Amino acid sequence: MSEQYVAAIDQGTTSTRCMIFNRDGRVVNVDQKEHEQIFPRAGWVEHNATEIWDNTREVVAGALAKADLNSSDIAAVGITNQRETALVWDRTTGEPVYNAIVWQDTRTDAICKQLGDLGGGAERYKDKVGLPLATYFSGPKVRWILDNVDGAKERAQAGNLAFGNMDTWVIWNATGGTDGGLHITDPTNASRTMLMDLDSLSWDEGIADEMGIPMSMLPEIRSSSEVYGQAHEHGPLRGVPVAGILGDQQAATFGQACLSVGEAKNTYGTGNFMLINTGTQKVPSKHGLLTTVCYKIGDQATVYALEGAVAVTGSLVQWIRDNLGLIGSAPEIETLAKTVEDSGGSYFVPAFSGLFAPYWRGDARGAIVGLTRFVNKGHLARAVLEATAFQSRELLDAMNADSGVDLTSLKVDGGMVANETLMQFQADILGVPVIRPVVAETTALGAAYAAGLAVGFWEGEDDIRANWAEDKRWEPHMDEAHREKRYRKWKKAVTKTFDWVDEDD
Ligand code: ADP
Protein backbone atom coordinates (compact mmCIF):
# COMPACT_ATOMS: atom_id res chain seq x y z
CA MET A 1 0.00 0.00 0.00
CA SER A 2 1.47 3.38 -1.01
CA GLU A 3 -0.45 5.50 1.49
CA GLN A 4 1.69 6.12 4.56
CA TYR A 5 -0.84 7.72 6.90
CA VAL A 6 -4.26 7.51 8.50
CA ALA A 7 -6.28 10.61 9.45
CA ALA A 8 -8.53 11.01 12.47
CA ILE A 9 -11.14 13.69 12.99
CA ASP A 10 -11.78 14.30 16.69
CA GLN A 11 -14.92 16.37 17.10
CA GLY A 12 -14.63 17.17 20.83
CA THR A 13 -16.59 19.24 23.31
CA THR A 14 -14.34 22.29 23.20
CA SER A 15 -12.62 21.89 19.85
CA THR A 16 -12.35 19.93 16.63
CA ARG A 17 -9.00 18.39 15.69
CA CYS A 18 -7.60 16.56 12.73
CA MET A 19 -4.58 14.36 13.41
CA ILE A 20 -2.46 12.46 10.95
CA PHE A 21 -0.83 9.25 12.23
CA ASN A 22 1.92 7.08 10.79
CA ARG A 23 2.10 3.30 10.98
CA ASP A 24 3.82 3.43 14.41
CA GLY A 25 0.80 5.27 15.79
CA ARG A 26 2.78 8.51 16.19
CA VAL A 27 1.29 11.94 15.45
CA VAL A 28 2.69 13.40 12.24
CA ASN A 29 0.60 16.53 12.26
CA VAL A 30 -2.38 18.16 13.88
CA ASP A 31 -4.65 21.10 13.36
CA GLN A 32 -7.25 22.22 15.87
CA LYS A 33 -9.96 24.83 16.22
CA GLU A 34 -12.15 25.71 19.21
CA HIS A 35 -15.84 26.42 18.79
CA GLU A 36 -18.19 28.61 20.77
CA GLN A 37 -19.77 27.29 23.97
CA ILE A 38 -23.29 28.69 24.04
CA PHE A 39 -24.96 29.03 27.47
CA PRO A 40 -28.48 30.42 26.83
CA ARG A 41 -29.58 29.79 30.46
CA ALA A 42 -28.31 28.20 33.66
CA GLY A 43 -27.84 24.49 32.96
CA TRP A 44 -28.17 24.80 29.16
CA VAL A 45 -25.16 24.15 26.87
CA GLU A 46 -25.34 24.32 23.07
CA HIS A 47 -23.03 24.18 20.04
CA ASN A 48 -23.55 25.66 16.59
CA ALA A 49 -23.36 22.58 14.34
CA THR A 50 -22.69 24.63 11.20
CA GLU A 51 -19.67 26.23 12.91
CA ILE A 52 -18.48 22.74 13.89
CA TRP A 53 -18.72 21.43 10.32
CA ASP A 54 -16.90 24.52 8.99
CA ASN A 55 -14.16 23.96 11.59
CA THR A 56 -13.93 20.29 10.65
CA ARG A 57 -13.23 21.14 7.01
CA GLU A 58 -10.70 23.75 8.05
CA VAL A 59 -8.71 21.50 10.41
CA VAL A 60 -8.64 18.62 7.92
CA ALA A 61 -7.26 20.91 5.23
CA GLY A 62 -4.92 22.48 7.81
CA ALA A 63 -3.47 19.19 9.06
CA LEU A 64 -2.83 17.98 5.50
CA ALA A 65 -1.27 21.28 4.43
CA LYS A 66 1.07 21.48 7.45
CA ALA A 67 2.48 18.05 6.61
CA ASP A 68 2.50 18.83 2.89
CA LEU A 69 0.20 15.89 2.23
CA ASN A 70 -2.86 15.42 0.08
CA SER A 71 -5.70 12.94 0.02
CA SER A 72 -3.70 10.37 -1.96
CA ASP A 73 -1.31 9.97 1.02
CA ILE A 74 -4.16 8.99 3.35
CA ALA A 75 -5.25 5.34 3.55
CA ALA A 76 -8.44 5.99 5.54
CA VAL A 77 -10.12 8.45 7.87
CA GLY A 78 -11.73 7.67 11.22
CA ILE A 79 -14.12 9.81 13.24
CA THR A 80 -14.32 10.16 17.00
CA ASN A 81 -16.63 12.56 18.74
CA GLN A 82 -18.15 14.05 21.85
CA ARG A 83 -20.88 11.52 22.60
CA GLU A 84 -24.55 12.12 23.48
CA THR A 85 -24.54 15.69 22.08
CA ALA A 86 -27.67 15.65 19.92
CA LEU A 87 -28.48 17.36 16.64
CA VAL A 88 -31.57 17.37 14.44
CA TRP A 89 -31.33 18.66 10.87
CA ASP A 90 -33.36 18.85 7.68
CA ARG A 91 -32.30 16.21 5.16
CA THR A 92 -33.24 18.27 2.13
CA THR A 93 -31.62 21.59 3.10
CA GLY A 94 -28.86 20.32 5.39
CA GLU A 95 -29.85 23.00 7.94
CA PRO A 96 -29.95 22.15 11.66
CA VAL A 97 -33.40 22.90 13.11
CA TYR A 98 -31.80 23.89 16.44
CA ASN A 99 -28.30 24.12 17.94
CA ALA A 100 -26.75 20.84 19.03
CA ILE A 101 -27.75 20.17 22.66
CA VAL A 102 -24.54 19.24 24.47
CA TRP A 103 -24.10 16.24 26.76
CA GLN A 104 -23.65 18.50 29.81
CA ASP A 105 -27.02 20.22 29.26
CA THR A 106 -29.61 19.58 32.00
CA ARG A 107 -32.79 20.91 30.31
CA THR A 108 -34.30 17.43 29.91
CA ASP A 109 -34.63 16.87 33.66
CA ALA A 110 -38.47 17.10 33.52
CA ILE A 111 -38.68 14.83 30.44
CA CYS A 112 -36.53 12.22 32.22
CA LYS A 113 -38.74 12.39 35.32
CA GLN A 114 -41.92 12.02 33.22
CA LEU A 115 -40.52 8.96 31.46
CA GLY A 116 -39.47 7.45 34.79
CA ASP A 117 -42.97 8.08 36.15
CA LEU A 118 -44.36 5.72 33.50
CA GLY A 119 -42.91 3.04 35.79
CA GLY A 120 -39.48 1.95 36.95
CA GLY A 121 -38.14 5.42 37.70
CA ALA A 122 -34.57 6.08 36.55
CA GLU A 123 -34.08 2.35 35.90
CA ARG A 124 -36.94 2.18 33.36
CA TYR A 125 -34.79 1.27 30.32
CA LYS A 126 -31.63 0.13 32.11
CA ASP A 127 -31.89 -3.60 31.32
CA LYS A 128 -32.12 -2.93 27.60
CA VAL A 129 -29.85 0.09 27.12
CA GLY A 130 -27.46 -0.15 30.10
CA LEU A 131 -28.12 3.45 31.17
CA PRO A 132 -30.18 5.17 33.86
CA LEU A 133 -32.63 7.87 32.75
CA ALA A 134 -30.53 11.02 33.00
CA THR A 135 -30.16 14.36 31.23
CA TYR A 136 -26.77 13.19 29.90
CA PHE A 137 -28.13 10.98 27.09
CA SER A 138 -29.39 11.89 23.60
CA GLY A 139 -32.94 10.48 23.36
CA PRO A 140 -34.60 12.96 25.74
CA LYS A 141 -32.65 15.82 24.07
CA VAL A 142 -34.22 14.88 20.69
CA ARG A 143 -37.63 14.77 22.36
CA TRP A 144 -37.01 18.29 23.71
CA ILE A 145 -36.21 19.61 20.22
CA LEU A 146 -39.33 17.99 18.72
CA ASP A 147 -41.47 19.44 21.54
CA ASN A 148 -40.00 22.94 21.48
CA VAL A 149 -39.05 23.87 17.91
CA ASP A 150 -42.04 25.12 15.90
CA GLY A 151 -43.16 22.55 13.34
CA ALA A 152 -40.33 20.10 14.15
CA LYS A 153 -42.63 17.28 15.24
CA GLU A 154 -44.64 17.43 12.00
CA ARG A 155 -41.52 17.64 9.84
CA ALA A 156 -40.04 14.67 11.71
CA GLN A 157 -43.21 12.63 11.25
CA ALA A 158 -43.14 13.44 7.52
CA GLY A 159 -39.63 11.92 7.38
CA ASN A 160 -37.83 15.20 6.62
CA LEU A 161 -35.65 15.40 9.72
CA ALA A 162 -32.54 13.44 10.64
CA PHE A 163 -31.06 12.90 14.10
CA GLY A 164 -27.42 12.33 14.76
CA ASN A 165 -24.66 12.68 17.31
CA MET A 166 -21.65 14.60 16.05
CA ASP A 167 -20.13 11.53 14.34
CA THR A 168 -23.26 11.23 12.22
CA TRP A 169 -23.33 14.95 11.40
CA VAL A 170 -19.66 15.03 10.38
CA ILE A 171 -19.93 11.88 8.24
CA TRP A 172 -23.20 12.95 6.59
CA ASN A 173 -21.53 16.21 5.54
CA ALA A 174 -18.16 14.66 4.67
CA THR A 175 -19.79 12.11 2.36
CA GLY A 176 -21.86 14.66 0.47
CA GLY A 177 -24.58 16.04 2.77
CA THR A 178 -27.68 16.79 0.69
CA ASP A 179 -25.84 15.17 -2.23
CA GLY A 180 -26.16 11.57 -1.00
CA GLY A 181 -24.48 11.91 2.41
CA LEU A 182 -24.41 8.73 4.53
CA HIS A 183 -26.73 8.78 7.57
CA ILE A 184 -24.90 6.32 9.82
CA THR A 185 -23.47 5.82 13.28
CA ASP A 186 -21.70 3.04 15.20
CA PRO A 187 -22.75 1.02 18.26
CA THR A 188 -20.55 2.99 20.70
CA ASN A 189 -22.36 6.22 19.86
CA ALA A 190 -25.75 4.55 19.53
CA SER A 191 -25.30 2.99 22.98
CA ARG A 192 -25.38 6.52 24.48
CA THR A 193 -28.75 7.56 23.06
CA MET A 194 -30.94 5.40 25.39
CA LEU A 195 -32.52 4.08 22.19
CA MET A 196 -30.32 1.09 21.32
CA ASP A 197 -30.78 -2.48 22.52
CA LEU A 198 -27.37 -3.54 23.84
CA ASP A 199 -27.80 -7.18 22.77
CA SER A 200 -29.09 -6.79 19.22
CA LEU A 201 -27.31 -3.46 18.51
CA SER A 202 -30.52 -2.21 16.89
CA TRP A 203 -32.88 0.66 17.71
CA ASP A 204 -35.61 -0.25 20.18
CA GLU A 205 -38.92 0.81 18.64
CA GLY A 206 -40.78 0.69 21.94
CA ILE A 207 -38.41 3.15 23.63
CA ALA A 208 -38.29 5.44 20.59
CA ASP A 209 -42.07 5.43 20.56
CA GLU A 210 -42.31 6.31 24.28
CA MET A 211 -39.89 9.18 23.70
CA GLY A 212 -41.92 10.35 20.67
CA ILE A 213 -39.01 9.91 18.25
CA PRO A 214 -39.96 8.64 14.74
CA MET A 215 -37.75 5.73 13.63
CA SER A 216 -37.18 7.49 10.29
CA MET A 217 -34.99 10.07 12.08
CA LEU A 218 -32.49 7.50 13.31
CA PRO A 219 -29.21 6.74 11.51
CA GLU A 220 -28.27 3.25 10.38
CA ILE A 221 -26.07 1.48 12.96
CA ARG A 222 -22.91 0.10 11.28
CA SER A 223 -19.86 -1.44 12.97
CA SER A 224 -17.06 0.73 14.44
CA SER A 225 -14.56 -0.39 11.78
CA GLU A 226 -15.51 -0.97 8.13
CA VAL A 227 -15.45 1.04 4.91
CA TYR A 228 -18.74 2.98 5.04
CA GLY A 229 -18.06 5.03 1.90
CA GLN A 230 -15.71 7.66 0.49
CA ALA A 231 -15.19 11.29 1.44
CA HIS A 232 -16.92 13.58 -1.06
CA GLU A 233 -15.00 14.87 -4.06
CA HIS A 234 -15.43 18.49 -2.99
CA GLY A 235 -13.65 18.09 0.36
CA PRO A 236 -9.94 17.97 1.21
CA LEU A 237 -10.10 14.18 1.74
CA ARG A 238 -11.70 13.51 -1.65
CA GLY A 239 -12.08 9.78 -2.27
CA VAL A 240 -10.48 8.65 1.03
CA PRO A 241 -12.34 5.71 2.62
CA VAL A 242 -14.33 6.76 5.68
CA ALA A 243 -13.73 3.62 7.72
CA GLY A 244 -13.98 4.09 11.49
CA ILE A 245 -16.34 5.55 14.09
CA LEU A 246 -15.86 5.41 17.85
CA GLY A 247 -17.33 7.65 20.54
CA ASP A 248 -14.48 9.60 22.17
CA GLN A 249 -14.16 7.53 25.35
CA GLN A 250 -14.35 4.21 23.55
CA ALA A 251 -11.79 5.55 21.07
CA ALA A 252 -9.43 6.41 23.95
CA THR A 253 -9.91 2.91 25.37
CA PHE A 254 -8.99 1.47 21.97
CA GLY A 255 -6.07 3.89 21.54
CA GLN A 256 -4.78 2.86 24.99
CA ALA A 257 -4.78 -0.75 23.78
CA CYS A 258 -7.24 -1.83 26.50
CA LEU A 259 -8.17 -4.77 24.32
CA SER A 260 -8.40 -7.54 26.93
CA VAL A 261 -10.92 -8.19 29.67
CA GLY A 262 -10.08 -6.20 32.83
CA GLU A 263 -7.92 -3.54 31.13
CA ALA A 264 -8.99 0.00 32.02
CA LYS A 265 -8.19 3.62 31.25
CA ASN A 266 -9.20 6.99 32.69
CA THR A 267 -9.38 10.08 30.47
CA TYR A 268 -8.99 13.53 32.06
CA GLY A 269 -10.60 16.10 29.74
CA THR A 270 -13.60 18.39 30.16
CA GLY A 271 -14.97 15.57 32.30
CA ASN A 272 -13.47 12.24 33.40
CA PHE A 273 -14.34 8.90 31.89
CA MET A 274 -13.06 5.58 33.17
CA LEU A 275 -13.78 2.51 31.05
CA ILE A 276 -12.98 -1.12 31.73
CA ASN A 277 -13.11 -3.69 28.93
CA THR A 278 -15.51 -6.49 29.94
CA GLY A 279 -15.05 -8.50 26.74
CA THR A 280 -18.05 -10.02 24.98
CA GLN A 281 -19.82 -10.04 28.34
CA LYS A 282 -22.41 -7.30 28.96
CA VAL A 283 -22.00 -6.60 32.70
CA PRO A 284 -24.90 -4.82 34.44
CA SER A 285 -23.81 -2.31 37.09
CA LYS A 286 -25.02 -2.31 40.67
CA HIS A 287 -22.80 0.63 41.62
CA GLY A 288 -23.82 3.52 39.37
CA LEU A 289 -21.73 2.70 36.31
CA LEU A 290 -22.97 2.53 32.73
CA THR A 291 -22.99 -0.60 30.59
CA THR A 292 -21.92 0.42 27.14
CA VAL A 293 -20.49 -0.88 23.87
CA CYS A 294 -16.67 -0.66 23.88
CA TYR A 295 -16.21 -1.38 20.17
CA LYS A 296 -17.35 -3.63 17.37
CA ILE A 297 -14.71 -4.34 14.73
CA GLY A 298 -16.34 -5.34 11.44
CA ASP A 299 -18.33 -8.54 11.88
CA GLN A 300 -16.38 -9.68 14.98
CA ALA A 301 -18.26 -10.14 18.26
CA THR A 302 -19.31 -7.00 20.14
CA VAL A 303 -16.97 -5.98 22.97
CA TYR A 304 -18.62 -4.27 25.96
CA ALA A 305 -17.36 -1.97 28.72
CA LEU A 306 -18.37 -0.67 32.10
CA GLU A 307 -17.99 3.09 32.29
CA GLY A 308 -17.81 5.64 35.04
CA ALA A 309 -18.58 9.16 33.78
CA VAL A 310 -17.87 12.33 35.77
CA ALA A 311 -19.23 15.55 34.23
CA VAL A 312 -16.85 18.19 35.61
CA THR A 313 -13.08 17.81 36.04
CA GLY A 314 -10.98 19.82 33.53
CA SER A 315 -13.91 22.17 33.05
CA LEU A 316 -13.56 23.13 36.74
CA VAL A 317 -10.05 24.37 35.90
CA GLN A 318 -11.59 26.36 33.03
CA TRP A 319 -14.19 27.77 35.41
CA ILE A 320 -11.50 28.92 37.86
CA ARG A 321 -9.73 30.56 34.91
CA ASP A 322 -12.71 32.08 33.05
CA ASN A 323 -15.35 32.73 35.72
CA LEU A 324 -13.10 33.66 38.67
CA GLY A 325 -9.95 34.78 36.86
CA LEU A 326 -7.76 33.15 39.55
CA ILE A 327 -5.39 31.82 36.87
CA GLY A 328 -4.54 32.97 33.35
CA SER A 329 -4.20 29.54 31.75
CA ALA A 330 -5.08 25.94 32.69
CA PRO A 331 -1.48 24.85 33.51
CA GLU A 332 -1.20 27.73 36.03
CA ILE A 333 -3.52 25.81 38.34
CA GLU A 334 -0.50 23.62 39.15
CA THR A 335 1.76 26.60 39.93
CA LEU A 336 -0.89 27.99 42.27
CA ALA A 337 -1.53 24.60 43.89
CA LYS A 338 2.19 24.15 44.56
CA THR A 339 2.26 27.28 46.77
CA VAL A 340 0.69 25.15 49.53
CA GLU A 341 1.01 21.62 50.95
CA ASP A 342 -2.64 20.59 50.80
CA SER A 343 -6.18 21.95 50.42
CA GLY A 344 -6.20 23.44 53.95
CA GLY A 345 -9.27 21.37 54.85
CA SER A 346 -11.35 22.61 51.90
CA TYR A 347 -13.19 20.42 49.39
CA PHE A 348 -14.65 21.58 46.08
CA VAL A 349 -17.51 19.41 44.76
CA PRO A 350 -18.15 20.61 41.18
CA ALA A 351 -21.74 19.38 40.77
CA PHE A 352 -22.37 22.02 38.09
CA SER A 353 -24.45 19.60 35.97
CA GLY A 354 -25.73 17.67 38.98
CA LEU A 355 -23.63 14.59 39.76
CA PHE A 356 -23.03 11.78 37.27
CA ALA A 357 -21.44 8.46 38.31
CA PRO A 358 -21.78 6.91 40.77
CA TYR A 359 -24.54 9.15 42.19
CA TRP A 360 -26.71 10.25 39.20
CA ARG A 361 -28.19 13.16 41.18
CA GLY A 362 -29.72 15.80 38.91
CA ASP A 363 -30.74 17.74 42.04
CA ALA A 364 -27.15 18.40 43.20
CA ARG A 365 -25.28 21.68 42.60
CA GLY A 366 -21.68 22.70 43.26
CA ALA A 367 -20.28 23.53 46.70
CA ILE A 368 -17.01 24.44 48.39
CA VAL A 369 -17.04 23.14 51.95
CA GLY A 370 -14.64 23.15 54.90
CA LEU A 371 -13.86 26.86 54.51
CA THR A 372 -12.09 28.71 57.32
CA ARG A 373 -10.13 31.96 57.37
CA PHE A 374 -7.01 29.88 56.88
CA VAL A 375 -7.99 28.87 53.33
CA ASN A 376 -6.36 30.88 50.53
CA LYS A 377 -6.38 30.66 46.74
CA GLY A 378 -3.54 28.12 46.73
CA HIS A 379 -5.64 25.80 48.89
CA LEU A 380 -8.58 26.27 46.54
CA ALA A 381 -6.38 25.43 43.54
CA ARG A 382 -5.43 22.20 45.33
CA ALA A 383 -9.07 21.46 46.12
CA VAL A 384 -9.84 21.90 42.41
CA LEU A 385 -7.22 19.33 41.39
CA GLU A 386 -8.11 16.99 44.23
CA ALA A 387 -11.77 17.02 43.13
CA THR A 388 -10.73 15.29 39.91
CA ALA A 389 -8.72 12.67 41.80
CA PHE A 390 -11.45 11.97 44.38
CA GLN A 391 -14.11 11.64 41.70
CA SER A 392 -11.86 9.17 39.86
CA ARG A 393 -11.41 7.16 43.07
CA GLU A 394 -15.19 6.85 43.31
CA LEU A 395 -15.23 5.40 39.80
CA LEU A 396 -12.46 2.93 40.56
CA ASP A 397 -14.23 1.74 43.71
CA ALA A 398 -17.44 1.22 41.73
CA MET A 399 -15.55 -0.68 39.04
CA ASN A 400 -13.84 -2.94 41.52
CA ALA A 401 -17.19 -3.64 43.19
CA ASP A 402 -19.03 -4.34 39.91
CA SER A 403 -16.34 -6.50 38.34
CA GLY A 404 -15.33 -8.31 41.53
CA VAL A 405 -11.65 -7.81 40.64
CA ASP A 406 -9.40 -5.05 41.99
CA LEU A 407 -7.56 -3.04 39.33
CA THR A 408 -3.83 -3.05 40.00
CA SER A 409 -2.88 -0.06 37.82
CA LEU A 410 -4.58 2.57 35.71
CA LYS A 411 -3.69 3.92 32.25
CA VAL A 412 -4.43 7.64 31.93
CA ASP A 413 -4.71 10.21 29.14
CA GLY A 414 -6.34 13.56 28.26
CA GLY A 415 -5.42 17.23 28.71
CA MET A 416 -5.08 17.15 32.51
CA VAL A 417 -2.47 14.37 32.64
CA ALA A 418 0.20 16.98 31.88
CA ASN A 419 -0.38 18.04 35.49
CA GLU A 420 2.19 16.09 37.55
CA THR A 421 0.86 17.31 40.90
CA LEU A 422 -2.54 15.90 40.01
CA MET A 423 -1.09 12.61 38.76
CA GLN A 424 0.88 12.07 41.99
CA PHE A 425 -2.17 12.87 44.13
CA GLN A 426 -4.23 10.55 41.91
CA ALA A 427 -1.85 7.63 42.56
CA ASP A 428 -1.87 8.49 46.29
CA ILE A 429 -5.68 8.54 46.51
CA LEU A 430 -6.19 5.40 44.39
CA GLY A 431 -3.42 3.42 46.05
CA VAL A 432 -2.37 1.98 42.66
CA PRO A 433 0.18 3.17 40.06
CA VAL A 434 -1.00 5.63 37.41
CA ILE A 435 0.56 5.18 33.95
CA ARG A 436 0.78 7.74 31.12
CA PRO A 437 1.53 6.53 27.56
CA VAL A 438 3.91 8.22 25.10
CA VAL A 439 1.05 9.11 22.77
CA ALA A 440 -1.37 10.99 25.03
CA GLU A 441 -3.70 11.66 22.07
CA THR A 442 -5.35 8.30 22.54
CA THR A 443 -8.81 9.45 21.42
CA ALA A 444 -7.76 10.43 17.91
CA LEU A 445 -5.39 7.45 17.81
CA GLY A 446 -8.23 5.04 18.61
CA ALA A 447 -10.32 6.40 15.74
CA ALA A 448 -7.31 6.13 13.42
CA TYR A 449 -6.82 2.50 14.47
CA ALA A 450 -10.49 1.68 13.79
CA ALA A 451 -10.21 3.15 10.28
CA GLY A 452 -6.76 1.72 9.59
CA LEU A 453 -7.81 -1.82 10.59
CA ALA A 454 -10.72 -1.66 8.15
CA VAL A 455 -8.45 -1.01 5.16
CA GLY A 456 -5.58 -3.28 6.24
CA PHE A 457 -3.21 -0.39 7.12
CA TRP A 458 -2.78 -2.18 10.46
CA GLU A 459 -3.18 -5.96 10.53
CA GLY A 460 -4.87 -6.45 13.86
CA GLU A 461 -4.84 -5.91 17.61
CA ASP A 462 -1.21 -7.03 17.94
CA ASP A 463 -0.10 -3.96 15.96
CA ILE A 464 -2.04 -1.74 18.37
CA ARG A 465 -0.50 -3.39 21.42
CA ALA A 466 2.98 -3.15 19.89
CA ASN A 467 2.56 0.60 19.27
CA TRP A 468 1.61 1.33 22.92
CA ALA A 469 4.53 2.58 25.02
CA GLU A 470 4.81 3.89 28.59
CA ASP A 471 5.97 7.46 29.12
CA LYS A 472 5.78 7.85 32.90
CA ARG A 473 4.34 6.17 35.96
CA TRP A 474 3.43 7.56 39.40
CA GLU A 475 3.55 5.23 42.41
CA PRO A 476 1.34 5.81 45.47
CA HIS A 477 3.21 7.25 48.48
CA MET A 478 0.45 8.34 50.86
CA ASP A 479 -0.06 6.15 53.92
CA GLU A 480 -3.31 4.30 53.96
CA ALA A 481 -4.83 5.87 57.08
CA HIS A 482 -4.34 9.36 55.67
CA ARG A 483 -5.69 8.31 52.26
CA GLU A 484 -8.87 6.89 53.73
CA LYS A 485 -9.38 9.91 56.00
CA ARG A 486 -9.12 12.32 53.07
CA TYR A 487 -11.50 10.16 51.00
CA ARG A 488 -14.00 9.93 53.85
CA LYS A 489 -14.04 13.73 54.09
CA TRP A 490 -14.58 13.98 50.33
CA LYS A 491 -17.58 11.67 50.51
CA LYS A 492 -19.01 13.82 53.30
CA ALA A 493 -18.49 16.94 51.19
CA VAL A 494 -20.40 15.31 48.31
CA THR A 495 -23.46 14.78 50.51
CA LYS A 496 -23.60 18.56 51.12
CA THR A 497 -24.47 19.13 47.43
CA PHE A 498 -27.56 16.88 47.36
CA ASP A 499 -31.16 18.16 47.20
CA TRP A 500 -30.18 21.68 46.18
CA VAL A 501 -32.48 22.08 43.16
CA ASP A 502 -36.12 22.72 44.11
CA GLU A 503 -39.24 21.96 42.04
CA ASP A 504 -39.72 25.68 41.28
CA ASP A 505 -36.10 26.38 40.27
P1 ADP B 1 -11.62 17.61 25.75
O1 ADP B 1 -11.09 16.57 24.79
O2 ADP B 1 -12.67 17.14 26.69
O3 ADP B 1 -11.99 18.90 25.07
P2 ADP B 1 -8.80 17.79 26.63
O4 ADP B 1 -8.38 16.38 26.78
O5 ADP B 1 -8.27 18.60 25.50
O6 ADP B 1 -10.39 17.96 26.73
O7 ADP B 1 -8.39 18.51 28.00
C1 ADP B 1 -8.68 19.84 28.20
C2 ADP B 1 -9.05 20.05 29.66
O8 ADP B 1 -7.88 19.85 30.47
C3 ADP B 1 -9.53 21.46 29.89
O9 ADP B 1 -10.73 21.39 30.64
C4 ADP B 1 -8.42 22.12 30.72
O10 ADP B 1 -8.97 22.96 31.71
C5 ADP B 1 -7.69 20.94 31.35
N1 ADP B 1 -6.24 21.16 31.46
C6 ADP B 1 -5.37 21.36 30.45
N2 ADP B 1 -4.10 21.49 30.91
C7 ADP B 1 -4.17 21.35 32.26
C8 ADP B 1 -3.21 21.37 33.32
N3 ADP B 1 -1.90 21.51 33.09
N4 ADP B 1 -3.68 21.19 34.59
C9 ADP B 1 -4.99 21.00 34.83
N5 ADP B 1 -5.93 20.98 33.87
C10 ADP B 1 -5.54 21.14 32.61
mmCIF file of N, CA, C and O in Angstrom, residues 125 128-129 194-196 204-213:
data_model
loop_
_atom_site.group_PDB
_atom_site.id
_atom_site.type_symbol
_atom_site.label_atom_id
_atom_site.label_comp_id
_atom_site.label_asym_id
_atom_site.label_seq_id
_atom_site.Cartn_x
_atom_site.Cartn_y
_atom_site.Cartn_z
ATOM 1 N N TYR A 125 -35.303 1.923 31.537
ATOM 2 C CA TYR A 125 -34.794 1.270 30.319
ATOM 3 C C TYR A 125 -33.458 0.563 30.548
ATOM 4 O O TYR A 125 -32.820 0.122 29.602
ATOM 5 N N LYS A 128 -32.314 -2.885 29.060
ATOM 6 C CA LYS A 128 -32.123 -2.931 27.600
ATOM 7 C C LYS A 128 -30.952 -2.091 27.127
ATOM 8 O O LYS A 128 -30.175 -2.503 26.271
ATOM 9 N N VAL A 129 -30.825 -0.854 27.710
ATOM 10 C CA VAL A 129 -29.853 0.085 27.124
ATOM 11 C C VAL A 129 -28.618 0.291 27.993
ATOM 12 O O VAL A 129 -27.661 0.931 27.555
ATOM 13 N N MET A 194 -29.848 6.053 24.656
ATOM 14 C CA MET A 194 -30.935 5.401 25.389
ATOM 15 C C MET A 194 -31.922 4.731 24.448
ATOM 16 O O MET A 194 -33.011 4.339 24.855
ATOM 17 N N LEU A 195 -31.576 4.627 23.170
ATOM 18 C CA LEU A 195 -32.524 4.084 22.192
ATOM 19 C C LEU A 195 -32.066 2.759 21.609
ATOM 20 O O LEU A 195 -32.799 2.131 20.859
ATOM 21 N N MET A 196 -30.835 2.311 21.952
ATOM 22 C CA MET A 196 -30.321 1.091 21.323
ATOM 23 C C MET A 196 -30.334 -0.098 22.274
ATOM 24 O O MET A 196 -29.909 0.016 23.418
ATOM 25 N N ASP A 204 -34.463 0.350 19.513
ATOM 26 C CA ASP A 204 -35.608 -0.248 20.181
ATOM 27 C C ASP A 204 -36.842 0.609 19.878
ATOM 28 O O ASP A 204 -36.972 1.731 20.372
ATOM 29 N N GLU A 205 -37.744 0.036 19.074
ATOM 30 C CA GLU A 205 -38.918 0.809 18.637
ATOM 31 C C GLU A 205 -39.794 1.250 19.795
ATOM 32 O O GLU A 205 -40.351 2.344 19.777
ATOM 33 N N GLY A 206 -39.919 0.372 20.801
ATOM 34 C CA GLY A 206 -40.778 0.690 21.943
ATOM 35 C C GLY A 206 -40.278 1.919 22.684
ATOM 36 O O GLY A 206 -41.061 2.814 23.036
ATOM 37 N N ILE A 207 -38.969 2.002 22.907
ATOM 38 C CA ILE A 207 -38.412 3.147 23.634
ATOM 39 C C ILE A 207 -38.518 4.406 22.774
ATOM 40 O O ILE A 207 -38.925 5.473 23.255
ATOM 41 N N ALA A 208 -38.191 4.275 21.481
ATOM 42 C CA ALA A 208 -38.286 5.438 20.591
ATOM 43 C C ALA A 208 -39.722 5.970 20.591
ATOM 44 O O ALA A 208 -39.949 7.189 20.643
ATOM 45 N N ASP A 209 -40.670 5.055 20.579
ATOM 46 C CA ASP A 209 -42.075 5.434 20.561
ATOM 47 C C ASP A 209 -42.455 6.174 21.854
ATOM 48 O O ASP A 209 -43.090 7.220 21.822
ATOM 49 N N GLU A 210 -42.011 5.645 23.002
ATOM 50 C CA GLU A 210 -42.313 6.315 24.279
ATOM 51 C C GLU A 210 -41.696 7.702 24.339
ATOM 52 O O GLU A 210 -42.235 8.613 24.968
ATOM 53 N N MET A 211 -40.541 7.862 23.691
ATOM 54 C CA MET A 211 -39.888 9.181 23.700
ATOM 55 C C MET A 211 -40.420 10.072 22.582
ATOM 56 O O MET A 211 -39.998 11.219 22.464
ATOM 57 N N GLY A 212 -41.332 9.535 21.743
ATOM 58 C CA GLY A 212 -41.920 10.350 20.675
ATOM 59 C C GLY A 212 -40.941 10.632 19.545
ATOM 60 O O GLY A 212 -40.995 11.679 18.904
ATOM 61 N N ILE A 213 -40.019 9.712 19.295
ATOM 62 C CA ILE A 213 -39.006 9.911 18.251
ATOM 63 C C ILE A 213 -39.297 8.973 17.074
ATOM 64 O O ILE A 213 -39.178 7.751 17.210
#
